[in-house]
PDB file of C-alpha atoms in Angstrom:
ATOM      1  CA  MET A  27      68.681 -28.933  43.979  1.00 50.00           C
ATOM      2  CA  LYS A  28      65.928 -30.359  41.796  1.00 59.00           C
ATOM      3  CA  THR A  29      63.234 -28.218  43.398  1.00 60.00           C
ATOM      4  CA  ALA A  30      65.188 -25.043  42.712  1.00 57.00           C
ATOM      5  CA  ALA A  31      65.371 -25.943  39.014  1.00 56.00           C
ATOM      6  CA  LEU A  32      61.623 -26.623  38.914  1.00 55.00           C
ATOM      7  CA  ARG A  33      60.829 -23.306  40.546  1.00 59.00           C
ATOM      8  CA  ASP A  34      62.786 -21.513  37.864  1.00 62.00           C
ATOM      9  CA  GLU A  35      60.727 -23.270  35.171  1.00 66.00           C
ATOM     10  CA  ARG A  36      57.389 -22.562  36.842  1.00 66.00           C
ATOM     11  CA  GLY A  37      57.413 -18.846  36.048  1.00 74.00           C
ATOM     12  CA  PHE A  38      58.407 -19.582  32.467  1.00 80.00           C
ATOM     13  CA  MET A  39      55.545 -22.064  32.018  1.00 81.00           C
ATOM     14  CA  ARG A  40      53.040 -19.560  33.416  1.00 84.00           C
ATOM     15  CA  SER A  41      54.210 -16.985  30.861  1.00 87.00           C
ATOM     16  CA  VAL A  42      53.937 -19.515  28.032  1.00 88.00           C
ATOM     17  CA  ALA A  43      50.419 -20.517  29.138  1.00 89.00           C
ATOM     18  CA  ILE A  44      49.281 -16.882  29.260  1.00 92.00           C
ATOM     19  CA  LEU A  45      50.813 -16.239  25.845  1.00 94.00           C
ATOM     20  CA  TRP A  46      48.936 -19.225  24.377  1.00 95.00           C
ATOM     21  CA  LEU A  47      45.659 -18.017  25.922  1.00 95.00           C
ATOM     22  CA  VAL A  48      46.153 -14.569  24.402  1.00 95.00           C
ATOM     23  CA  ILE A  49      46.912 -16.112  20.988  1.00 96.00           C
ATOM     24  CA  LEU A  50      43.818 -18.347  21.215  1.00 96.00           C
ATOM     25  CA  ALA A  51      41.638 -15.371  22.151  1.00 95.00           C
ATOM     26  CA  ALA A  52      42.980 -13.352  19.198  1.00 94.00           C
ATOM     27  CA  LEU A  53      42.336 -16.267  16.831  1.00 96.00           C
ATOM     28  CA  GLY A  54      38.810 -16.607  18.225  1.00 95.00           C
ATOM     29  CA  VAL A  55      38.042 -12.936  17.624  1.00 94.00           C
ATOM     30  CA  ALA A  56      39.556 -13.088  14.133  1.00 93.00           C
ATOM     31  CA  GLY A  57      37.505 -16.191  13.365  1.00 95.00           C
ATOM     32  CA  PHE A  58      34.302 -14.535  14.569  1.00 95.00           C
ATOM     33  CA  ASP A  59      34.978 -11.439  12.472  1.00 94.00           C
ATOM     34  CA  ALA A  60      35.791 -13.523   9.381  1.00 93.00           C
ATOM     35  CA  ALA A  61      32.608 -15.571   9.784  1.00 95.00           C
ATOM     36  CA  SER A  62      30.527 -12.434  10.273  1.00 94.00           C
ATOM     37  CA  ILE A  63      31.991 -10.812   7.149  1.00 94.00           C
ATOM     38  CA  ALA A  64      31.437 -13.958   5.059  1.00 95.00           C
ATOM     39  CA  PHE A  65      27.860 -14.401   6.290  1.00 95.00           C
ATOM     40  CA  THR A  66      27.047 -10.741   5.640  1.00 94.00           C
ATOM     41  CA  GLN A  67      28.441 -10.967   2.100  1.00 95.00           C
ATOM     42  CA  TYR A  68      26.349 -14.079   1.475  1.00 95.00           C
ATOM     43  CA  LYS A  69      23.173 -12.417   2.783  1.00 95.00           C
ATOM     44  CA  VAL A  70      23.782  -9.242   0.748  1.00 96.00           C
ATOM     45  CA  THR A  71      24.406 -11.200  -2.466  1.00 95.00           C
ATOM     46  CA  ASN A  72      21.296 -13.281  -1.918  1.00 95.00           C
ATOM     47  CA  ALA A  73      19.209 -10.182  -1.131  1.00 95.00           C
ATOM     48  CA  ALA A  74      20.423  -8.383  -4.262  1.00 95.00           C
ATOM     49  CA  SER A  75      19.617 -11.389  -6.447  1.00 94.00           C
ATOM     50  CA  ASP A  76      16.125 -11.795  -4.999  1.00 94.00           C
ATOM     51  CA  ALA A  77      15.446  -8.054  -5.210  1.00 95.00           C
ATOM     52  CA  ALA A  78      16.518  -7.886  -8.861  1.00 95.00           C
ATOM     53  CA  LEU A  79      14.262 -10.817  -9.740  1.00 94.00           C
ATOM     54  CA  GLU A  80      11.328  -9.324  -7.840  1.00 94.00           C
ATOM     55  CA  ALA A  81      11.796  -5.871  -9.409  1.00 94.00           C
ATOM     56  CA  ALA A  82      12.027  -7.295 -12.933  1.00 94.00           C
ATOM     57  CA  THR A  83       8.884  -9.368 -12.386  1.00 94.00           C
ATOM     58  CA  VAL A  84       6.914  -6.415 -11.020  1.00 94.00           C
ATOM     59  CA  PHE A  85       8.138  -4.220 -13.888  1.00 94.00           C
ATOM     60  CA  LYS A  86       7.003  -6.839 -16.408  1.00 92.00           C
ATOM     61  CA  GLN A  87       3.557  -7.023 -14.778  1.00 91.00           C
ATOM     62  CA  THR A  88       2.967  -3.301 -14.274  1.00 92.00           C
ATOM     63  CA  GLY A  89       5.420  -1.410 -16.488  1.00 89.00           C
ATOM     64  CA  ASP A  90       5.938   0.992 -13.563  1.00 92.00           C
ATOM     65  CA  ARG A  91       9.519   1.649 -12.472  1.00 92.00           C
ATOM     66  CA  ASN A  92       8.488   3.064  -9.068  1.00 93.00           C
ATOM     67  CA  GLN A  93       6.507  -0.053  -8.154  1.00 95.00           C
ATOM     68  CA  ALA A  94       9.450  -2.194  -9.225  1.00 94.00           C
ATOM     69  CA  TYR A  95      11.763  -0.122  -7.012  1.00 94.00           C
ATOM     70  CA  LYS A  96       9.388  -0.474  -4.040  1.00 94.00           C
ATOM     71  CA  ALA A  97       9.259  -4.233  -4.587  1.00 94.00           C
ATOM     72  CA  ALA A  98      13.066  -4.374  -4.607  1.00 94.00           C
ATOM     73  CA  VAL A  99      13.294  -2.367  -1.377  1.00 94.00           C
ATOM     74  CA  GLN A 100      10.737  -4.627   0.342  1.00 95.00           C
ATOM     75  CA  SER A 101      12.594  -7.722  -0.831  1.00 94.00           C
ATOM     76  CA  VAL A 102      15.912  -6.397   0.520  1.00 94.00           C
ATOM     77  CA  LYS A 103      14.358  -5.486   3.876  1.00 94.00           C
ATOM     78  CA  LYS A 104      12.914  -8.991   4.150  1.00 93.00           C
ATOM     79  CA  ASP A 105      16.092 -10.870   3.139  1.00 90.00           C
ATOM     80  CA  ALA A 106      18.760  -8.716   4.775  1.00 89.00           C
ATOM     81  CA  PRO A 107      17.527  -6.287   7.428  1.00 89.00           C
ATOM     82  CA  ASP A 108      19.665  -3.151   7.849  1.00 90.00           C
ATOM     83  CA  SER A 109      20.806  -3.410   4.221  1.00 92.00           C
ATOM     84  CA  LEU A 110      20.373  -0.511   1.835  1.00 92.00           C
ATOM     85  CA  ILE A 111      19.927   0.103  -1.858  1.00 93.00           C
ATOM     86  CA  PRO A 112      22.085   3.195  -2.454  1.00 92.00           C
ATOM     87  CA  ASP A 113      20.320   6.243  -3.909  1.00 88.00           C
ATOM     88  CA  LYS A 114      23.001   6.746  -6.531  1.00 88.00           C
ATOM     89  CA  ASP A 115      23.373   3.840  -8.982  1.00 88.00           C
ATOM     90  CA  GLY A 116      21.601   1.417  -6.646  1.00 91.00           C
ATOM     91  CA  PHE A 117      18.686   0.536  -8.899  1.00 94.00           C
ATOM     92  CA  SER A 118      18.090   0.501 -12.630  1.00 94.00           C
ATOM     93  CA  ILE A 119      15.786  -1.155 -15.153  1.00 94.00           C
ATOM     94  CA  ASP A 120      16.373  -1.600 -18.858  1.00 92.00           C
ATOM     95  CA  PRO A 121      12.947  -0.923 -20.416  1.00 90.00           C
ATOM     96  CA  ARG A 122      13.854  -2.838 -23.606  1.00 90.00           C
ATOM     97  CA  THR A 123      14.791  -6.123 -21.932  1.00 90.00           C
ATOM     98  CA  GLY A 124      12.996  -5.707 -18.596  1.00 90.00           C
ATOM     99  CA  LYS A 125      16.155  -6.615 -16.694  1.00 94.00           C
ATOM    100  CA  ALA A 126      16.581  -5.035 -13.281  1.00 95.00           C
ATOM    101  CA  THR A 127      19.931  -4.294 -11.655  1.00 95.00           C
ATOM    102  CA  VAL A 128      20.062  -3.884  -7.894  1.00 96.00           C
ATOM    103  CA  VAL A 129      23.011  -2.932  -5.676  1.00 96.00           C
ATOM    104  CA  VAL A 130      22.777  -3.780  -1.982  1.00 96.00           C
ATOM    105  CA  VAL A 131      25.226  -2.676   0.714  1.00 95.00           C
ATOM    106  CA  LYS A 132      25.552  -3.556   4.390  1.00 95.00           C
ATOM    107  CA  ARG A 133      28.220  -3.223   7.034  1.00 93.00           C
ATOM    108  CA  ALA A 134      29.138  -6.478   8.782  1.00 92.00           C
ATOM    109  CA  SER A 135      28.844  -6.642  12.542  1.00 91.00           C
ATOM    110  CA  THR A 136      32.372  -7.346  13.799  1.00 91.00           C
ATOM    111  CA  LEU A 137      34.252  -7.149  17.081  1.00 90.00           C
ATOM    112  CA  ILE A 138      37.574  -5.717  15.887  1.00 89.00           C
ATOM    113  CA  ALA A 139      37.776  -5.537  12.075  1.00 85.00           C
ATOM    114  CA  GLY A 140      35.274  -2.664  11.851  1.00 83.00           C
ATOM    115  CA  ARG A 141      37.507  -0.533  14.034  1.00 84.00           C
ATOM    116  CA  ILE A 142      40.611  -0.972  11.881  1.00 85.00           C
ATOM    117  CA  GLY A 143      40.692   1.555   9.053  1.00 85.00           C
ATOM    118  CA  PHE A 144      42.389  -0.449   6.320  1.00 87.00           C
ATOM    119  CA  LEU A 145      39.914  -3.341   6.801  1.00 84.00           C
ATOM    120  CA  ASP A 146      36.915  -1.124   6.050  1.00 86.00           C
ATOM    121  CA  SER A 147      36.586  -2.460   2.506  1.00 86.00           C
ATOM    122  CA  LEU A 148      36.257  -6.001   3.892  1.00 88.00           C
ATOM    123  CA  VAL A 149      33.677  -5.056   6.492  1.00 91.00           C
ATOM    124  CA  ARG A 150      31.450  -3.282   3.962  1.00 93.00           C
ATOM    125  CA  ALA A 151      29.606  -5.938   1.963  1.00 93.00           C
ATOM    126  CA  LYS A 152      28.366  -4.894  -1.477  1.00 94.00           C
ATOM    127  CA  ALA A 153      26.610  -6.933  -4.147  1.00 94.00           C
ATOM    128  CA  LYS A 154      25.355  -6.010  -7.612  1.00 95.00           C
ATOM    129  CA  GLU A 155      22.951  -8.398  -9.317  1.00 94.00           C
ATOM    130  CA  THR A 156      21.015  -8.242 -12.581  1.00 93.00           C
ATOM    131  CA  SER A 157      17.999 -10.383 -13.344  1.00 92.00           C
ATOM    132  CA  GLY A 158      15.217 -10.680 -15.834  1.00 88.00           C
ATOM    133  CA  PRO A 159      11.592 -11.374 -14.891  1.00 85.00           C
ATOM    134  CA  ARG A 160      10.319 -14.786 -13.867  1.00 79.00           C
ATOM    135  CA  THR A 161       9.414 -16.898 -16.866  1.00 76.00           C
ATOM    136  CA  ILE A 162       6.935 -19.202 -15.148  1.00 69.00           C
TER     137      ILE A 162
END
């Protein structure tokens, strides 16, 4: 009598164990995607800040906007590979103050979030930073 009751429970426990494994796998994938998005946003923000500082410094030294833009692009490529400075409104310099503004964008590498349409704004990291030239 007892063994019959245990056999009935065995199938239920197997289903519960499989359900927990599926939930753990989903949480693992979600955690990986969240970490990837956060790390990409950090890298993009850091790259934009460094690029703005570098562009403002080069502009102060040379007075040439094109050289400042090239310096910003090189800085972004070094700090965050596969990131871009958009052609439209991605780079500007105020000639009066010498402050440079740089926008950097990059798409985070994710397992699932990048394939879900309404999460696209989370997967696309964008940072806009403004900086003056180095003072030292």
